[in-house]
Every structure is written in C-alpha cells, then in structure tokens.
Short mmCIF file of C-alpha atoms and ligand atoms in Angstrom, two decimals:
data_model
loop_
_atom_site.label_atom_id
_atom_site.label_comp_id
_atom_site.label_asym_id
_atom_site.label_seq_id
_atom_site.Cartn_x
_atom_site.Cartn_y
_atom_site.Cartn_z
CA MET A 127 145.79 -46.04 148.14
CA LYS A 128 146.92 -48.92 145.94
CA VAL A 129 148.79 -51.61 147.83
CA LEU A 130 150.78 -54.52 146.41
CA LEU A 131 150.95 -57.64 148.60
CA THR A 132 153.93 -59.81 147.66
CA GLY A 133 153.27 -63.42 148.69
CA GLY A 134 149.68 -62.30 149.13
CA LEU A 135 148.08 -65.71 148.49
CA GLY A 136 149.90 -67.22 151.48
CA TYR A 137 148.60 -67.63 155.01
CA ILE A 138 149.28 -64.16 156.40
CA GLY A 139 148.99 -62.29 153.09
CA SER A 140 145.51 -63.64 152.33
CA HIS A 141 144.13 -62.70 155.76
CA THR A 142 145.70 -59.25 155.44
CA ALA A 143 144.16 -58.83 151.98
CA VAL A 144 140.70 -59.40 153.49
CA GLU A 145 141.17 -56.77 156.20
CA LEU A 146 142.64 -54.19 153.78
CA ILE A 147 139.89 -54.70 151.19
CA LYS A 148 137.25 -54.39 153.94
CA ALA A 149 138.88 -51.12 155.01
CA GLY A 150 138.64 -49.77 151.43
CA TYR A 151 142.22 -50.18 150.20
CA ASP A 152 142.82 -51.05 146.56
CA VAL A 153 144.71 -54.36 146.91
CA GLU A 154 146.70 -56.23 144.25
CA ILE A 155 148.50 -59.51 144.84
CA MET A 156 151.65 -61.07 143.43
CA ASP A 157 152.82 -64.59 144.21
CA ASN A 158 154.76 -67.32 142.42
CA LEU A 159 152.46 -69.98 144.00
CA TYR A 160 155.47 -71.81 145.46
CA ASN A 161 153.64 -72.32 148.75
CA SER A 162 150.08 -71.28 147.96
CA SER A 163 147.22 -72.04 145.64
CA ILE A 164 145.45 -69.91 143.04
CA GLU A 165 142.15 -71.06 144.60
CA VAL A 166 142.78 -68.60 147.43
CA LEU A 167 142.01 -65.80 144.98
CA ASP A 168 138.47 -67.12 144.56
CA LYS A 169 138.13 -67.54 148.34
CA LEU A 170 139.08 -63.87 148.73
CA LYS A 171 136.31 -62.97 146.29
CA GLN A 172 133.81 -65.08 148.23
CA ILE A 173 134.77 -63.33 151.48
CA THR A 174 135.07 -59.73 150.28
CA GLY A 175 132.72 -59.73 147.27
CA LYS A 176 135.52 -58.10 145.26
CA GLU A 177 137.76 -59.27 142.44
CA THR A 178 141.48 -58.88 143.31
CA LYS A 179 144.06 -58.34 140.58
CA PHE A 180 146.72 -61.06 140.61
CA TYR A 181 150.22 -61.19 139.12
CA LYS A 182 151.92 -64.58 138.91
CA VAL A 183 155.43 -63.25 139.35
CA ASP A 184 158.58 -64.60 140.97
CA MET A 185 160.33 -61.88 142.94
CA CYS A 186 163.69 -63.41 141.98
CA ASN A 187 162.97 -62.49 138.36
CA LEU A 188 163.81 -58.79 138.07
CA GLU A 189 162.37 -58.47 134.57
CA GLU A 190 158.95 -59.80 135.64
CA MET A 191 159.02 -57.59 138.73
CA ASP A 192 159.90 -54.51 136.67
CA LYS A 193 157.02 -55.14 134.26
CA MET A 194 154.57 -55.46 137.14
CA PHE A 195 155.78 -52.22 138.74
CA GLU A 196 155.74 -50.36 135.41
CA THR A 197 152.01 -50.92 134.99
CA GLY A 198 151.04 -51.29 138.67
CA HIS A 199 151.43 -47.69 139.94
CA PHE A 200 151.52 -48.89 143.54
CA ASP A 201 151.55 -46.50 146.50
CA ALA A 202 152.72 -49.08 149.03
CA VAL A 203 154.01 -52.63 149.26
CA ILE A 204 153.46 -55.18 152.00
CA HIS A 205 156.20 -57.73 151.56
CA PHE A 206 155.16 -61.21 152.71
CA ALA A 207 156.84 -63.29 150.00
CA GLY A 208 159.50 -65.62 151.29
CA LEU A 209 160.38 -69.14 152.31
CA LYS A 210 159.74 -69.78 155.99
CA ALA A 211 160.62 -73.32 157.11
CA VAL A 212 163.35 -73.13 159.74
CA GLY A 213 164.41 -76.80 159.39
CA GLU A 214 164.58 -76.62 155.61
CA SER A 215 166.65 -73.42 155.83
CA THR A 216 169.38 -75.25 157.76
CA LYS A 217 169.59 -77.81 154.92
CA LEU A 218 169.17 -75.39 152.01
CA PRO A 219 170.63 -72.09 153.24
CA LEU A 220 171.56 -70.81 149.76
CA LEU A 221 168.01 -71.28 148.53
CA TYR A 222 166.77 -69.23 151.50
CA TYR A 223 169.35 -66.47 151.01
CA GLU A 224 168.74 -66.35 147.26
CA ASN A 225 164.95 -66.32 147.47
CA ASN A 226 164.36 -64.17 150.54
CA ILE A 227 167.25 -61.73 150.26
CA GLY A 228 167.71 -61.76 146.47
CA GLY A 229 163.96 -61.31 146.00
CA THR A 230 163.86 -58.41 148.45
CA ILE A 231 166.73 -56.64 146.68
CA ASN A 232 164.79 -56.91 143.41
CA LEU A 233 161.73 -55.51 145.15
CA LEU A 234 163.68 -52.55 146.55
CA LYS A 235 165.24 -51.87 143.12
CA CYS A 236 161.76 -51.68 141.60
CA MET A 237 160.43 -49.55 144.45
CA GLN A 238 163.35 -47.17 143.91
CA LYS A 239 162.91 -47.03 140.13
CA TYR A 240 159.14 -46.49 140.28
CA LYS A 241 159.29 -44.21 143.35
CA VAL A 242 157.18 -46.39 145.62
CA ASN A 243 158.12 -45.13 149.06
CA ASN A 244 156.02 -47.09 151.56
CA LEU A 245 157.05 -50.59 152.64
CA ILE A 246 155.78 -52.94 155.33
CA PHE A 247 157.92 -56.03 155.84
CA SER A 248 157.09 -59.39 157.44
CA SER A 249 159.84 -60.04 159.94
CA SER A 250 159.84 -62.46 162.82
CA ALA A 251 160.50 -62.80 166.53
CA CYS A 252 163.28 -65.18 165.52
CA VAL A 253 165.55 -62.17 164.86
CA TYR A 254 165.82 -61.76 168.65
CA SER A 255 168.69 -63.36 170.54
CA ASP A 256 167.85 -65.91 173.23
CA LYS A 257 169.76 -63.62 175.62
CA ASN A 258 166.69 -61.38 175.88
CA VAL A 259 164.27 -61.80 178.76
CA SER A 260 160.54 -61.81 177.92
CA PRO A 261 158.70 -59.68 177.16
CA TYR A 262 160.89 -59.01 174.12
CA VAL A 263 161.24 -55.31 173.29
CA GLU A 264 161.98 -53.95 169.82
CA ASP A 265 165.38 -52.58 170.78
CA GLY A 266 166.41 -55.83 172.48
CA ILE A 267 169.47 -57.86 171.50
CA LEU A 268 169.33 -59.30 167.97
CA GLY A 269 170.82 -62.67 167.10
CA ALA A 270 169.03 -65.14 164.85
CA VAL A 271 170.15 -68.74 165.27
CA ASN A 272 169.27 -70.31 161.88
CA PRO A 273 169.51 -69.32 158.19
CA TYR A 274 165.79 -68.48 157.95
CA GLY A 275 166.05 -66.11 160.91
CA ARG A 276 169.20 -64.60 159.48
CA THR A 277 167.43 -63.82 156.20
CA LYS A 278 164.94 -61.77 158.25
CA PHE A 279 167.74 -60.03 160.14
CA PHE A 280 169.74 -59.27 156.97
CA ILE A 281 166.65 -58.00 155.15
CA GLU A 282 165.85 -55.66 158.03
CA GLU A 283 169.40 -54.27 157.77
CA ILE A 284 169.17 -53.93 153.97
CA ILE A 285 165.89 -52.04 154.28
CA LYS A 286 167.42 -49.79 156.94
CA ASP A 287 170.44 -49.03 154.71
CA TYR A 288 168.17 -48.24 151.77
CA ALA A 289 165.93 -46.03 153.94
CA ASN A 290 169.06 -44.04 154.89
CA THR A 291 169.61 -43.15 151.24
CA ASN A 292 166.05 -42.00 150.50
CA SER A 293 164.45 -39.48 152.82
CA ASN A 294 161.02 -40.07 151.26
CA PHE A 295 161.10 -43.79 152.02
CA LYS A 296 159.16 -45.17 154.99
CA ALA A 297 159.63 -48.71 156.21
CA VAL A 298 157.67 -50.56 158.85
CA ILE A 299 159.20 -53.81 160.04
CA LEU A 300 156.64 -56.04 161.74
CA ARG A 301 158.13 -58.78 163.90
CA TYR A 302 155.46 -61.46 164.16
CA PHE A 303 155.30 -63.82 167.11
CA ASN A 304 153.24 -67.04 166.60
CA PRO A 305 150.24 -66.45 164.31
CA ILE A 306 147.63 -69.24 164.46
CA GLY A 307 143.93 -69.63 163.63
CA ALA A 308 141.95 -68.76 160.55
CA HIS A 309 139.35 -66.42 159.09
CA GLU A 310 135.87 -66.89 160.57
CA SER A 311 134.48 -67.93 157.17
CA GLY A 312 136.59 -71.10 157.30
CA LEU A 313 137.57 -70.39 153.68
CA ILE A 314 141.19 -69.36 154.23
CA GLY A 315 143.68 -70.55 156.82
CA GLU A 316 147.04 -72.21 157.36
CA ASN A 317 147.37 -75.09 154.95
CA PRO A 318 150.91 -76.51 154.89
CA ASN A 319 151.88 -79.19 152.38
CA GLY A 320 152.73 -82.58 153.86
CA ILE A 321 153.27 -83.11 157.57
CA PRO A 322 153.01 -79.77 159.38
CA ASN A 323 156.02 -78.42 161.29
CA ASN A 324 153.98 -75.96 163.31
CA LEU A 325 151.83 -76.67 166.30
CA MET A 326 148.30 -75.59 165.31
CA PRO A 327 147.97 -77.35 161.92
CA TYR A 328 149.37 -80.46 163.62
CA ILE A 329 146.68 -80.17 166.31
CA THR A 330 143.77 -79.64 163.89
CA ARG A 331 144.84 -82.49 161.59
CA THR A 332 145.28 -84.83 164.54
CA ALA A 333 141.88 -83.93 165.97
CA LEU A 334 140.26 -84.69 162.61
CA GLY A 335 142.05 -88.02 162.26
CA LYS A 336 144.33 -86.94 159.39
CA LEU A 337 147.30 -87.54 161.70
CA GLU A 338 147.49 -90.09 164.48
CA ILE A 339 148.83 -88.33 167.55
CA LEU A 340 150.36 -84.97 168.46
CA ASN A 341 153.86 -85.13 169.85
CA ILE A 342 154.43 -82.39 172.39
CA PHE A 343 158.14 -81.73 172.20
CA GLY A 344 159.32 -81.71 175.80
CA ASN A 345 157.59 -81.33 179.17
CA ASP A 346 160.70 -80.65 181.20
CA TYR A 347 161.20 -76.99 180.30
CA ASN A 348 161.59 -74.33 182.93
CA THR A 349 157.91 -73.26 182.73
CA PRO A 350 154.93 -73.87 185.08
CA ASP A 351 153.66 -76.97 183.21
CA GLY A 352 156.99 -77.94 181.65
CA THR A 353 155.94 -77.23 178.03
CA CYS A 354 157.22 -74.30 175.98
CA ILE A 355 155.54 -70.90 176.14
CA ARG A 356 154.90 -68.81 173.03
CA ASP A 357 153.00 -65.66 172.16
CA PHE A 358 150.24 -67.16 169.99
CA ILE A 359 148.35 -64.42 168.14
CA HIS A 360 145.13 -64.82 166.13
CA ILE A 361 145.82 -64.42 162.41
CA VAL A 362 142.99 -61.87 162.01
CA ASP A 363 144.48 -59.74 164.80
CA LEU A 364 147.86 -60.03 163.07
CA ALA A 365 146.29 -59.02 159.75
CA ASN A 366 144.78 -55.99 161.45
CA GLY A 367 148.26 -55.01 162.65
CA HIS A 368 149.16 -54.46 158.98
CA LEU A 369 146.08 -52.30 158.50
CA LYS A 370 147.04 -50.19 161.53
CA ALA A 371 150.58 -49.80 160.19
CA LEU A 372 149.34 -48.82 156.74
CA ASN A 373 146.89 -46.30 158.21
CA LYS A 374 149.75 -44.66 160.10
CA ILE A 375 152.54 -44.92 157.55
CA ASP A 376 152.09 -41.33 156.31
CA GLN A 377 152.84 -40.03 159.79
CA LEU A 378 155.96 -42.16 160.25
CA LYS A 379 159.51 -41.35 159.20
CA GLY A 380 162.31 -43.61 157.96
CA PHE A 381 162.77 -47.04 159.49
CA ASN A 382 160.35 -48.31 162.17
CA VAL A 383 160.09 -51.63 163.99
CA TYR A 384 157.09 -53.08 165.83
CA ASN A 385 156.37 -56.39 167.49
CA LEU A 386 153.04 -57.98 166.62
CA GLY A 387 152.07 -60.23 169.50
CA THR A 388 149.49 -60.32 172.27
CA GLY A 389 152.04 -59.55 174.98
CA HIS A 390 150.99 -62.77 176.68
CA GLY A 391 152.52 -66.24 176.65
CA TYR A 392 150.51 -69.46 176.41
CA SER A 393 152.06 -72.87 176.99
CA VAL A 394 151.79 -75.62 174.38
CA LEU A 395 149.77 -77.68 176.85
CA GLU A 396 147.44 -74.74 177.47
CA VAL A 397 146.79 -74.52 173.71
CA VAL A 398 146.07 -78.26 173.49
CA ASN A 399 143.81 -78.22 176.56
CA THR A 400 141.91 -75.17 175.27
CA PHE A 401 141.48 -76.84 171.90
CA ASN A 402 140.11 -79.96 173.57
CA LYS A 403 137.74 -77.85 175.68
CA VAL A 404 136.18 -75.83 172.84
CA CYS A 405 136.28 -78.13 169.79
CA ALA A 406 134.05 -81.14 169.20
CA ASP A 407 136.90 -83.40 168.01
CA LYS A 408 139.69 -83.94 170.52
CA VAL A 409 143.47 -84.17 170.06
CA LYS A 410 145.34 -87.17 171.33
CA PHE A 411 148.83 -86.26 172.46
CA LYS A 412 151.94 -87.65 174.07
CA PHE A 413 155.07 -86.03 175.43
CA THR A 414 158.25 -86.75 173.49
CA GLU A 415 161.84 -85.51 173.37
CA ARG A 416 162.55 -81.81 173.09
CA ARG A 417 162.87 -80.45 169.54
CA ALA A 418 166.35 -79.08 168.81
CA GLY A 419 166.60 -75.32 168.96
CA ASP A 420 163.38 -74.60 170.92
CA LEU A 421 163.55 -71.97 173.67
CA ASP A 422 161.56 -72.52 176.86
CA CYS A 423 159.65 -69.26 176.83
CA TYR A 424 159.30 -66.04 174.88
CA PHE A 425 156.58 -63.51 174.27
CA ALA A 426 156.30 -59.97 172.97
CA CYS A 427 156.18 -56.63 174.63
CA ALA A 428 153.19 -55.28 172.70
CA ASP A 429 153.32 -51.72 174.11
CA LYS A 430 155.04 -49.93 171.22
CA ALA A 431 152.55 -51.13 168.59
CA GLU A 432 149.68 -50.17 170.89
CA LYS A 433 151.05 -46.72 171.69
CA GLU A 434 152.22 -45.74 168.20
CA LEU A 435 149.94 -47.71 165.86
CA GLY A 436 146.87 -48.11 168.10
CA PHE A 437 147.17 -51.89 167.69
CA LYS A 438 145.61 -54.12 170.33
CA THR A 439 144.63 -57.76 169.88
CA GLN A 440 140.94 -58.64 170.31
CA LYS A 441 140.74 -62.41 169.99
CA THR A 442 141.11 -65.11 172.66
CA LEU A 443 142.94 -68.43 172.65
CA GLU A 444 139.50 -70.07 172.30
CA ASP A 445 138.89 -68.04 169.11
CA MET A 446 142.29 -69.14 167.76
CA CYS A 447 141.51 -72.83 168.38
CA LEU A 448 137.92 -72.77 167.10
CA SER A 449 138.76 -70.88 163.91
CA ALA A 450 141.69 -73.19 163.10
CA TYR A 451 139.45 -76.23 163.70
CA ASN A 452 136.68 -74.77 161.56
CA PHE A 453 139.11 -74.16 158.68
CA GLU A 454 140.55 -77.67 158.90
CA LYS A 455 137.03 -79.16 158.79
CA ASN A 456 136.31 -77.24 155.58
CA ASN A 457 139.68 -78.07 154.09
CA LYS A 458 139.27 -81.23 152.07
P1 NAD B 612 153.27 -68.57 153.28
O1 NAD B 612 154.29 -69.53 152.79
O2 NAD B 612 151.89 -69.05 153.51
O3 NAD B 612 153.22 -67.30 152.31
C1 NAD B 612 154.35 -66.82 151.65
C2 NAD B 612 153.99 -66.66 150.18
O4 NAD B 612 155.15 -66.19 149.46
C3 NAD B 612 153.58 -67.99 149.53
O5 NAD B 612 152.30 -67.83 148.93
C4 NAD B 612 154.66 -68.25 148.49
O6 NAD B 612 154.15 -68.89 147.33
C5 NAD B 612 155.17 -66.84 148.21
N1 NAD B 612 156.55 -66.79 147.72
C6 NAD B 612 157.65 -67.40 148.21
N2 NAD B 612 158.72 -67.12 147.45
C7 NAD B 612 158.29 -66.29 146.45
C8 NAD B 612 158.92 -65.68 145.33
N3 NAD B 612 160.21 -65.88 145.07
N4 NAD B 612 158.19 -64.90 144.53
C9 NAD B 612 156.86 -64.71 144.75
N5 NAD B 612 156.20 -65.29 145.79
C10 NAD B 612 156.92 -66.07 146.62
O7 NAD B 612 153.87 -67.92 154.62
P2 NAD B 612 153.15 -66.99 155.70
O8 NAD B 612 153.01 -67.78 156.94
O9 NAD B 612 151.98 -66.32 155.11
O10 NAD B 612 154.32 -65.93 155.95
C11 NAD B 612 154.37 -64.69 155.27
C12 NAD B 612 155.64 -63.98 155.67
O11 NAD B 612 155.66 -63.82 157.10
C13 NAD B 612 156.91 -64.75 155.31
O12 NAD B 612 157.89 -63.83 154.92
C14 NAD B 612 157.30 -65.40 156.62
O13 NAD B 612 158.69 -65.61 156.70
C15 NAD B 612 156.85 -64.35 157.64
N6 NAD B 612 156.58 -64.89 158.98
C16 NAD B 612 155.68 -65.91 159.12
C17 NAD B 612 155.43 -66.43 160.41
C18 NAD B 612 154.45 -67.55 160.60
O14 NAD B 612 154.42 -68.13 161.70
N7 NAD B 612 153.63 -67.91 159.64
C19 NAD B 612 156.10 -65.90 161.51
C20 NAD B 612 157.00 -64.85 161.32
C21 NAD B 612 157.23 -64.35 160.04
N1 UDP B 613 155.35 -78.08 169.02
C1 UDP B 613 155.03 -79.34 169.51
N2 UDP B 613 154.63 -80.29 168.62
C2 UDP B 613 154.50 -80.07 167.28
C3 UDP B 613 154.82 -78.77 166.79
C4 UDP B 613 155.25 -77.81 167.70
O1 UDP B 613 155.14 -79.59 170.71
O2 UDP B 613 154.14 -80.97 166.53
C5 UDP B 613 155.80 -77.04 169.96
C6 UDP B 613 157.21 -76.55 169.66
O3 UDP B 613 158.16 -77.36 170.33
C7 UDP B 613 157.17 -75.12 170.22
C8 UDP B 613 155.70 -74.70 170.05
O4 UDP B 613 154.97 -75.90 169.83
O5 UDP B 613 157.46 -75.15 171.59
C9 UDP B 613 155.49 -73.79 168.85
O6 UDP B 613 156.14 -74.38 167.72
P1 UDP B 613 155.92 -73.88 166.24
O7 UDP B 613 156.77 -74.74 165.35
O8 UDP B 613 154.47 -73.80 165.93
O9 UDP B 613 156.46 -72.36 166.26
P2 UDP B 613 157.88 -71.76 166.72
O10 UDP B 613 157.64 -71.20 168.09
O11 UDP B 613 158.88 -72.83 166.68
O12 UDP B 613 158.12 -70.68 165.72
#
C-alpha cells in the first residue's frame, strides 16, 4: 500500500513515517518546509535504512498538488500538514483558515479526481467543548474556542460531508491529546523555532541551559497539586495509532473518529518532577500567572481506539521525558 504523508517532515509525520516504513508500507512525503527541515529526510534514512520519496509541495497550490497526485498513484493519505500555533491563530485567523482549510479542500479535490479513497486526518482534542467532563469521549460536545481549533472542527465537517457523497471513501479522524517525547534514536523530535509554546520543549531547553527557567502557568487550578492536568502521550505511541488505523481502514466504512491518548491525566508538576527524577540535567521552575485559555483538566477516553483499532499505549511518562531530553541533547 502506497501512503502519502502530507506535512510528513514535521514532528508527528516524521515519527509516523518511521513506524509505517518499519511495518512495510511504501511511504512518500510531501511538505512545503514551512515548519520543518529537509534534514529530517536524511534522519529518516538513518533510522529506517530506506530512502523516502519527497515532494516539496504547498497544499495551497492546487496545480502542484494535482501534478503530485497524477504521478503518485497513492492508495491512502495521512494528512498532517497544517499550521498549529493556537496563539498565532488568534492573531492571524485568515492565514490559518486559508492554509489549513484551503489546503485540505485542495487535497480532497485531488483525492476525488485520482480516486484515492482512504484518508487519515490529524485532528485535536481542542475540538471538544470545555463543557465535557473527562474522560472525553468521541461523541462528546464539540466547541473549539480558538481559530486553530475551529480549523480542525471545520475540516472534520468538510471531510464528513465529502464522505457522504462517495460511498467508497473512508475517513479516520484522529483526535490527538498532548504528544510529547521523541524517537529513541534521538535523531527526530519536536524542534520548534524560537521560544517554545509547548511544555516539553520548554522543559528540555531549560534543563540544558538554552532557556533560563520554566514558568509553570498557574498552581491554583482545581486539581490535586494545583497545576493543569493533560493527557500526555508518547509520540511513538501516537505514531503507532496511525499504523493501527491504516491497518484497519479496509474494514471501516465512511467517517470514523478516534481519540489518541493514554486515557490518563498527568499534572504539569508531575511531568516536571518526573523529568527531574530521570534526567541528568534538572529543570529550574517557578509558578507564574495562569495562561489565558487553559482548562484545569482534560484527558481522553481511550476505549474506542483500543476496542476498534487495537490501539493501546506502551510507553511511560519516564520514557516521554527521557526521549525528549535525549533528542534535545543531540539537537545542536
Ligand atoms: P509540525 O508543524 O511539526 O508539522 C506540520 C507540517 O506541515 C510541517 O512540516 C509544515 O512544514 C507542514 N505544512 C504546513 N503547511 C503546509 C502547506 N500549506 N503545505 C505543505 N506542508 C505544510 O506539526 P505536528 O506537531 O507534527 O502536527 C501535525 C498535525 O497534527 C497538524 O495538523 C497539527 O495541527 C496536528 N496536531 C498536533 C498536535 C501537537 O501537539 N503537536 C496536537 C493535535 C493536533
Ligand atoms: N505550560 C506551562 N509552561 C509552559 C508551557 C506550558 O506551565 O512554558 C502548561 C500549560 O499551561 C498547560 C500544559 O503545560 O497547562 C500543556 O501546555 P501545552 O502548551 O504543551 O499544550 P496544550 O495542553 O495547551 O495543548
């Protein structure tokens, strides 16, 4: 089976590429390198021992997309490409709508034209309304609260509408919780430009002295230690969720939604303390004001993915911290 990974040089796409190649899938990658580096392609070769075909294509350019599909003869697409910074999306909503939604419409047009009928889409837990009680279930209340989250919600709806017009089309929506960590080789991992917005790259860079101190945003939340609780999931487990979905896609029908999480919440302080326990360099931290928009606690119900896809996470919080640390040490 030949699988196209859009945005496949990014954090989640690159880890998924490794797991799919290891499992024997024929993987090809397209990316416009907006938030990734071409060096990742060589890292993939070092890890898998295989050359991966790469298309430098912008999904907003329909002509380029069409050319790639004409020669690609793909059987399935895993659609990672997109912009993902929540804060930036509130300042540049049109860019987010144009890139994420416009790009997805181009992708679906090409899939329709070239009769590619299997799609896995990277969605997010941020499509859920804060009215849900954890664990979040797939048929819970939807209600994204920022433009980024709304692009995910709208794309899910667009895919559903398209699936209703094509009985051969199968879509798997994967709603990720909080992926962290890196591949055990230390060659690929999360490598944001500039000052990280997310917790784990902030922790690793602080521990290694690239940043001074970690600010923990709030310790007065309604949780046992006062810091927020999230469902942190190891990136390699998350990547394997895509493999499970792809393995099962033939047996699925129409539009399907699965959470990818551990089903367990860890507090921010628990993550920091675990990091400091298992890694040689320690993170200095202080408690500061809450960050606008953060919820006190949410985590996934992971039952549906386990029952229907056979997906169960394997890695521990220690594995997540150690692998992230190892990647940051290698990352000059
Ligand atoms: P990433 O930024 O590392 O990877 C996304 C890739 O898409 C990048 O390599 C970027 O260059 C590429 N891209 C962006 N716009 C493009 C375009 N117009 N044409 C071609 N390529 C384009 O992000 P990631 O963390 O790997 O996330 C992958 C997907 O998962 C995204 O859709 C993201 O919204 C979603 N997601 C991520 C998280 C997370 O915590 N990382 C959580 C939930 C959902
Ligand atoms: N967080 C923090 N300091 C940071 C970055 C994040 O305390 O420098 C907290 C943040 O407030 C949230 C949790 O870590 O409670 C996870 O945040 P992240 O941005 O990684 O993911 P989110 O859950 O917002 O998608």
